[in-house]
Short mmCIF file of C-alpha atoms in Angstrom, two decimals:
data_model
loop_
_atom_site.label_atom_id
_atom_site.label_comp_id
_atom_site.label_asym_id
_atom_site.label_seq_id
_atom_site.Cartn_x
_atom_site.Cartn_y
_atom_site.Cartn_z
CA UNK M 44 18.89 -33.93 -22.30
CA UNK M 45 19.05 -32.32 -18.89
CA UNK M 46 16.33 -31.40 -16.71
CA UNK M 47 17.68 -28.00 -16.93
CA UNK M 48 17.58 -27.70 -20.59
CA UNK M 49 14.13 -29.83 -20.96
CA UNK M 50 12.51 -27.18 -18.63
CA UNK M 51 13.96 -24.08 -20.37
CA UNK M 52 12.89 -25.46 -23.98
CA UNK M 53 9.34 -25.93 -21.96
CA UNK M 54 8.76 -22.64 -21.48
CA UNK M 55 10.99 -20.08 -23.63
CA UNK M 56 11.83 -22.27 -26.68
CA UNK M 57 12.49 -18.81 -28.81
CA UNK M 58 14.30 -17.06 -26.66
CA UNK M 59 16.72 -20.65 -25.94
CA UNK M 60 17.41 -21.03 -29.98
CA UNK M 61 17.80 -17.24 -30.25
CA UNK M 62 20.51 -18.18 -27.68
CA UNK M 63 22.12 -21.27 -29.39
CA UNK M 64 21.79 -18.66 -32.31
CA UNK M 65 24.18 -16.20 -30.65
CA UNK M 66 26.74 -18.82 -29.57
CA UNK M 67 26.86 -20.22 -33.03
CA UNK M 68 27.04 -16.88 -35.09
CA UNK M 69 27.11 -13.61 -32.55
CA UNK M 70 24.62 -12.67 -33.36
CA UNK M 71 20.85 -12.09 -32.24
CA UNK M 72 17.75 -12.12 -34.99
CA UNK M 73 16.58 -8.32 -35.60
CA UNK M 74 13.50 -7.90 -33.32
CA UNK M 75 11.80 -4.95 -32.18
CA UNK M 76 10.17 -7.51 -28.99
CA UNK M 77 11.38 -6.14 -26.00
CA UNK M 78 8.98 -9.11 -24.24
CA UNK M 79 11.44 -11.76 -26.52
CA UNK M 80 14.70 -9.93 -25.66
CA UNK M 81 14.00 -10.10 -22.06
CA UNK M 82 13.57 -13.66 -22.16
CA UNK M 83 16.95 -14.23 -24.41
CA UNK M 84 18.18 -12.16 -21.54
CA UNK M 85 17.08 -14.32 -18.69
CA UNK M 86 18.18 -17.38 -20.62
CA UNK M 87 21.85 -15.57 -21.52
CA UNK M 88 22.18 -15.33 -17.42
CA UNK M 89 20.86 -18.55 -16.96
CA UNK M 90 24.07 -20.48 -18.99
CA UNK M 91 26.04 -17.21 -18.67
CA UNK M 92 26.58 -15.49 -21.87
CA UNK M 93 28.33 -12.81 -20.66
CA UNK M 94 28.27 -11.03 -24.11
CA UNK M 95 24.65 -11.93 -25.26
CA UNK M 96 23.67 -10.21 -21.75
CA UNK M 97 25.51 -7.13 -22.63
CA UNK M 98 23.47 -7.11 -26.33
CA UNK M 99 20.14 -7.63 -24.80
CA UNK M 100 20.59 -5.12 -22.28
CA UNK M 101 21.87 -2.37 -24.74
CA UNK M 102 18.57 -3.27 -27.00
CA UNK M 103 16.35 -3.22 -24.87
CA UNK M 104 17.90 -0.10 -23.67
CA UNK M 105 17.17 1.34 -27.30
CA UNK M 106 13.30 0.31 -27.57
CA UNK M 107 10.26 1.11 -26.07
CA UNK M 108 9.26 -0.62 -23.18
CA UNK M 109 5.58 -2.92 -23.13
CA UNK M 110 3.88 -3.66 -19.97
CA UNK M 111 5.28 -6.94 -19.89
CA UNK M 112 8.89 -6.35 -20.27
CA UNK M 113 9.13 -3.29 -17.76
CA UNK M 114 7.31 -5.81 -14.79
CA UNK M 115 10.12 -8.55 -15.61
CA UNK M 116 12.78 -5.98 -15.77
CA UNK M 117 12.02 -4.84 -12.20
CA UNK M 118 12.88 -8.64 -10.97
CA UNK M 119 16.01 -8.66 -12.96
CA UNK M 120 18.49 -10.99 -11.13
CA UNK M 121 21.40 -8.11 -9.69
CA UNK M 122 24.18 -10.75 -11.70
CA UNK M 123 22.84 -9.13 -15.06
CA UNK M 124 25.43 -6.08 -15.57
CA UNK M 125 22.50 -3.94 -16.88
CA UNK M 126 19.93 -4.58 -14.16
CA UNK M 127 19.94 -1.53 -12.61
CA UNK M 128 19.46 0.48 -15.82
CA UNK M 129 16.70 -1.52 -16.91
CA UNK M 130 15.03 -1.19 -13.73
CA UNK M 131 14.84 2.33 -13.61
CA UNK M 132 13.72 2.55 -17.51
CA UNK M 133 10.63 0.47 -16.21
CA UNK M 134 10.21 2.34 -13.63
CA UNK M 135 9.71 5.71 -15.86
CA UNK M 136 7.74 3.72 -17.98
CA UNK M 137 5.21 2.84 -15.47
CA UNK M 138 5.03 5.71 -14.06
CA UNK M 139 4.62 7.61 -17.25
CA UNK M 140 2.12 4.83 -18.09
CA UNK M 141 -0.05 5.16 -14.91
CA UNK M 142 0.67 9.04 -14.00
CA UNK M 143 -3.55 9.24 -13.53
CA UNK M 144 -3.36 5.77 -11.40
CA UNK M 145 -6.55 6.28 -9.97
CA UNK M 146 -8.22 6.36 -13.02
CA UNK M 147 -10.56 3.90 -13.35
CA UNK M 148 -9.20 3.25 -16.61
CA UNK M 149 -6.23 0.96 -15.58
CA UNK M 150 -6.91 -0.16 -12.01
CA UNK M 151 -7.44 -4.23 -13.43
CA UNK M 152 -3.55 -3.57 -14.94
CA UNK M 153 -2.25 -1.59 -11.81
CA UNK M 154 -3.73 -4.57 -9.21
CA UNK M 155 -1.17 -7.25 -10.98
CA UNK M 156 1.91 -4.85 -11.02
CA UNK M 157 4.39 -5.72 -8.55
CA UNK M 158 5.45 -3.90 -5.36
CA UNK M 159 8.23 -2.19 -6.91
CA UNK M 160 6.19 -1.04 -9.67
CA UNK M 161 3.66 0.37 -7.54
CA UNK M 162 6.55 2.22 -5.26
CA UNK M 163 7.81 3.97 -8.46
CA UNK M 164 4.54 4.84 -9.97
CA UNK M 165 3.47 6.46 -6.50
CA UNK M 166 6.88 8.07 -5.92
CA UNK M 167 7.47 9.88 -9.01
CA UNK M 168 3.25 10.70 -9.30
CA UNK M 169 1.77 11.55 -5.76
CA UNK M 170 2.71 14.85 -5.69
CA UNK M 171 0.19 15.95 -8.64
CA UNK M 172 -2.56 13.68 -6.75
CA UNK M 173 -5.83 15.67 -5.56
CA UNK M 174 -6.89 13.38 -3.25
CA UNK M 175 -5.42 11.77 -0.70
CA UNK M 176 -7.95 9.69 0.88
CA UNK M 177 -8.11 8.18 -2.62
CA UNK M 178 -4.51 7.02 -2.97
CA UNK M 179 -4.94 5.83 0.75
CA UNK M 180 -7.72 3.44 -0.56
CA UNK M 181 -5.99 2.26 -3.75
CA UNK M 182 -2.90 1.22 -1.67
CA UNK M 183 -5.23 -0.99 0.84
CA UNK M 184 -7.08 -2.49 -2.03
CA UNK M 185 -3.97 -3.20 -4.09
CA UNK M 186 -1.98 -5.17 -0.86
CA UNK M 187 -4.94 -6.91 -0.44
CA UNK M 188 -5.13 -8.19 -3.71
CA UNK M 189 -1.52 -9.05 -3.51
CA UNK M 190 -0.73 -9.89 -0.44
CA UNK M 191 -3.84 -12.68 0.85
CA UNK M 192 -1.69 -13.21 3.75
CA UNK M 193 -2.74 -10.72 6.59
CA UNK M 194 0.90 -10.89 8.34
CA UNK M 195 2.68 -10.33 4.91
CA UNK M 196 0.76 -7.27 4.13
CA UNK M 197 1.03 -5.29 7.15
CA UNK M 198 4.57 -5.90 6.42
CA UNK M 199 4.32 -4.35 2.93
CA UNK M 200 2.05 -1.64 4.29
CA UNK M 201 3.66 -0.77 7.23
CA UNK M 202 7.56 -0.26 6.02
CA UNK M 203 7.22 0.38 1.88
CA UNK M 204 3.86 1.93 1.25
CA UNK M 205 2.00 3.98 4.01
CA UNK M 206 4.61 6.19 4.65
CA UNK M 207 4.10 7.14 1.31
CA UNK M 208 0.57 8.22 1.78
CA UNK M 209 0.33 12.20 2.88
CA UNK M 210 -2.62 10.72 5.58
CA UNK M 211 -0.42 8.04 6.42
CA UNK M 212 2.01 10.74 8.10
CA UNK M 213 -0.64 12.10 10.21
CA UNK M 214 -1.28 9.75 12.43
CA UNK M 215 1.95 7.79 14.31
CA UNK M 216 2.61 6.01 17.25
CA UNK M 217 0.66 3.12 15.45
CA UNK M 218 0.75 -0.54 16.66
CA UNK M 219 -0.34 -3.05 14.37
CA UNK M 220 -1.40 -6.53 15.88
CA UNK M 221 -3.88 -9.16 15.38
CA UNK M 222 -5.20 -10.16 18.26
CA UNK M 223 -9.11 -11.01 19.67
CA UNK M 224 -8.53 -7.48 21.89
CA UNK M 225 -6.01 -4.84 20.96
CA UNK M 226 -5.41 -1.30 22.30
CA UNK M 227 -3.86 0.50 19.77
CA UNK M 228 -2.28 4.83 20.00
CA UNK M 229 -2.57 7.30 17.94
CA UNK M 230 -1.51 10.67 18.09
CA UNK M 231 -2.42 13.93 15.60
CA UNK M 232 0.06 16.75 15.73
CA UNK M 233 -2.17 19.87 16.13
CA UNK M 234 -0.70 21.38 12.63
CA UNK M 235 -2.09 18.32 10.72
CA UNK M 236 -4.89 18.38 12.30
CA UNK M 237 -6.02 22.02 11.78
CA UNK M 238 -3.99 21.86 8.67
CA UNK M 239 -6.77 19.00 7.01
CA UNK M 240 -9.92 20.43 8.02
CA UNK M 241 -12.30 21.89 7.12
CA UNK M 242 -12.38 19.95 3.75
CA UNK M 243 -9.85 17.14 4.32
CA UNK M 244 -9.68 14.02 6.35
CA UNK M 245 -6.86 12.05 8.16
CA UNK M 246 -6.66 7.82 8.38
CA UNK M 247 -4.78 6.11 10.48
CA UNK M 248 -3.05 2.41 8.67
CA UNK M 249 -4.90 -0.58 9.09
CA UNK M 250 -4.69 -2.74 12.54
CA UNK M 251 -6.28 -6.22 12.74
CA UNK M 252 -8.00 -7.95 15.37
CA UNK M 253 -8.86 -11.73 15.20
CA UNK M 254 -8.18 -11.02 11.17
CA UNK M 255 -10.89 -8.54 10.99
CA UNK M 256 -9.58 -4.85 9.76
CA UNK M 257 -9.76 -1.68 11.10
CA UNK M 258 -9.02 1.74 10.73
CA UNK M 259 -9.20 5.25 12.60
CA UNK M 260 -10.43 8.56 10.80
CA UNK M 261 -10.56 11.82 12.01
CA UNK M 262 -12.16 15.03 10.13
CA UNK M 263 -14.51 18.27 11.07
CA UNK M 264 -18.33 17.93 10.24
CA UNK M 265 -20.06 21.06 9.73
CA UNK M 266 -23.58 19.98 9.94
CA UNK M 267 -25.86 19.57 11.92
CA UNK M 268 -23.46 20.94 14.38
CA UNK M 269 -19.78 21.89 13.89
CA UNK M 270 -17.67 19.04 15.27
CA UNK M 271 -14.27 17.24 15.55
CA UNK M 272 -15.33 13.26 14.56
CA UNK M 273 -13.65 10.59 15.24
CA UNK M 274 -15.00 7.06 13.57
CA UNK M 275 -13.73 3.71 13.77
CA UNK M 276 -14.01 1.78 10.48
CA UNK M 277 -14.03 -1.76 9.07
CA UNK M 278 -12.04 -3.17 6.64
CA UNK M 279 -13.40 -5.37 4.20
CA UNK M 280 -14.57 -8.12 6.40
CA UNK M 281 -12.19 -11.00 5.37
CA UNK M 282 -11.76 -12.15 8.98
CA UNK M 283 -13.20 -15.95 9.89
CA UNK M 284 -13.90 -15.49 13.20
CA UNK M 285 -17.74 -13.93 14.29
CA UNK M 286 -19.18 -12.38 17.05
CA UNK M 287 -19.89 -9.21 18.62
CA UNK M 288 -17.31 -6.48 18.98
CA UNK M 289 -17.16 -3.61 21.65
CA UNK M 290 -15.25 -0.43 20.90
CA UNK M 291 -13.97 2.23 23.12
CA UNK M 292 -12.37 5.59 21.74
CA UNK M 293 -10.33 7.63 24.24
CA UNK M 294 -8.32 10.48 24.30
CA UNK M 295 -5.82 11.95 26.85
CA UNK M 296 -6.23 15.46 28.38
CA UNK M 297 -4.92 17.90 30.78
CA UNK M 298 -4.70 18.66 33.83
CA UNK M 299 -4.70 14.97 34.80
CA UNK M 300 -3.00 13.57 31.79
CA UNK M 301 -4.80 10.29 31.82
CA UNK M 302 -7.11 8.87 29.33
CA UNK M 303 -10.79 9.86 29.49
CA UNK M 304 -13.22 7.64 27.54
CA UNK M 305 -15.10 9.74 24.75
CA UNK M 306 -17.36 6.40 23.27
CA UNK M 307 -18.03 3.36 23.65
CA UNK M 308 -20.21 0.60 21.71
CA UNK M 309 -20.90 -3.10 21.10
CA UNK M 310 -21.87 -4.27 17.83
CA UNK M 311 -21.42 -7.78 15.09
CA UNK M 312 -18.69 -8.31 13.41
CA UNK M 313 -21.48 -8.49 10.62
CA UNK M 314 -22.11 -4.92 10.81
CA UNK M 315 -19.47 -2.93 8.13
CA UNK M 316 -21.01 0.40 9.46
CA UNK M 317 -18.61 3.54 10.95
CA UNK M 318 -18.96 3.99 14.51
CA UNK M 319 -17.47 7.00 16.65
CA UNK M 320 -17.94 10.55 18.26
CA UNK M 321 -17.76 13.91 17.97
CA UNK M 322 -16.36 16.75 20.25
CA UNK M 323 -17.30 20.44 19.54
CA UNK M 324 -14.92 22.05 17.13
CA UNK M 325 -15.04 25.30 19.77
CA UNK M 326 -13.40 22.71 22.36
CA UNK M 327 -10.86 21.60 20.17
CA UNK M 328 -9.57 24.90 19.07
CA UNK M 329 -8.37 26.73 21.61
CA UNK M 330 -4.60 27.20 22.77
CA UNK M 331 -5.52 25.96 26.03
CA UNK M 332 -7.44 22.87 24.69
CA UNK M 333 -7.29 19.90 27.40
CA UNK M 334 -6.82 17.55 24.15
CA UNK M 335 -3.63 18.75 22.93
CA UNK M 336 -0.82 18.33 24.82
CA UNK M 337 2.76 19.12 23.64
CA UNK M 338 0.32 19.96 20.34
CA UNK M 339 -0.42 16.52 20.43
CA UNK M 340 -3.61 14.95 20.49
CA UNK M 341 -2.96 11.33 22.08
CA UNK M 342 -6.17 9.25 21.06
CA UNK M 343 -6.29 5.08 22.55
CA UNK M 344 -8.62 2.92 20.40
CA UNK M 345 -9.45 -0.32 22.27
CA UNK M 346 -11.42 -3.03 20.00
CA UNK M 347 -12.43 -6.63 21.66
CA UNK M 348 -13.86 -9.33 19.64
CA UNK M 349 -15.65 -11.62 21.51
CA UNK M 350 -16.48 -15.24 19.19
CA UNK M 351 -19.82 -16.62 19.13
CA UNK M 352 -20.40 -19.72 20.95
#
């Protein structure tokens, strides 16, 4: 027997004599498994049954998809004739399933779904989402789960699911490294900016330095004196390397056009506290505000991580 067929009747012995079924007879045992008639269809592809492909693909087609078979059907192989239609029926399925994602009710099922999954369930459901900041967390949480790799998901985050995030499209300009010192820009069009306040909040994505996480907020606190805040945040601390860290928050303003330095502090790596500072909301508001230029406000976050001995 060959290595190929040993390994197959390892691991999906049904679905392979369903298969030997089908070339003997043409035909497939009655089942109402869509889990089973995805694997007869990955075995069909695998020795290139044309014609039991075509079956499975019409049943499964014709039932209601499980949890199971709509993640394999998103990683159909594009050789299967009906992989695109299969795709996009689990694609409605999951985001029928999960339209209240961030329910606490499913988030141990939504942190093993794949990326495409996720993409389709936040596509078709965001717009009916209240809050923002929370979808903003439950992306960061579920590429960390995913993705243990720190390079791999800033990839992820960066070009398939931030831009998703309303928040995400606040802040641009954004550079993400991972380095012991990074200076990283932001900028906040004025619209978003008065747009979000005075209940919302903006985040910038994540940016790494020396594998420690990061990210930028901006929102108006009323009390104990109305304000424009800006607060650099940590991650959860997954990064190896410890020490202290200085921060330095600075924004660009008129008439010199150069970048003025609003805060600065040195703290531990250790320490998982927000740190940042606040500008009266009356000088942020005006037309003639020296923080917005071309309605822009241009913000440089510098943070240096400096290893123990």
């Amino acid at each position: 027997m060959s290595p190929c067929f040993h390994s197959l009747l390892g691991t999906e012995e049904n679905a392979f004599m369903e298969l030997l079924r089908f070339m003997y007879n043409g035909r497939l045992t009655p089942t109402t498994e869509s889990t089973l008639l995805v694997d007869i269809l990955m075995a069909a592809d695998k020795f290139d049954v044309v014609s039991c492909i075509k079956l499975c693909g019409q049943r499964l087609i014709g039932l209601p998809m499980t949890l199971e078979s709509a993640v394999r059907c998103l990683d159909l192989p594009c050789s299967i004739s009906m992989a695109a239609d299969l795709s996009e029926a689990a694609k409605k399925f999951l985001a029928k399933r999960y339209k209240k994602f961030l329910s606490t009710k499913f988030q141990d099922e939504l942190m093993r779904i794949p990326l495409a999954g996720i993409v389709a369930i936040l596509s078709r459901n965001l717009p009916g989402v209240a809050s923002e900041k929370s979808v903003y967390d439950f992306v960061l949480r579920w590429a960390d789960l995913q993705y243990p790799n720190s390079e791999q998901r800033r990839e992820i985050l960066s070009s398939s699911l931030l831009p998703m995030v309303p928040l995400r499209r606040s802040m641009t300009n954004v550079i993400l490294i991972d380095q012991p010192s990074c200076i990283i820009n932001f900028s906040l069009k004025r619209e978003h900016c008065f747009g979000s306040f005075p209940s919302g909040s903006m985040r910038s994505p994540p940016f790494y330095c020396a594998g420690h996480g990061f990210f930028l907020s901006a929102h108006r606190r009323m009390e104990p004196s109305n304000s424009f805040v800006l607060i650099i945040q940590k991650l959860e601390d997954k990064g190896l390397v410890r020490g202290t860290v200085d921060y330095d928050i600075e924004v660009k303003t008129t008439p010199s056009l150069e970048f003025t330095t609003l805060w600065r502090r040195t703290t531990t790596t250790g320490c998982t506290q927000g740190f940042g500072c606040s500008v009266p909301w009356s000088e942020v508001i005006p037309d003639d505000s020296p923080f917005f230029i071309d309605d822009k406000l241009h913000i440089r976050v510098h943070v240096k991580i400096t290893p123990q001995p």
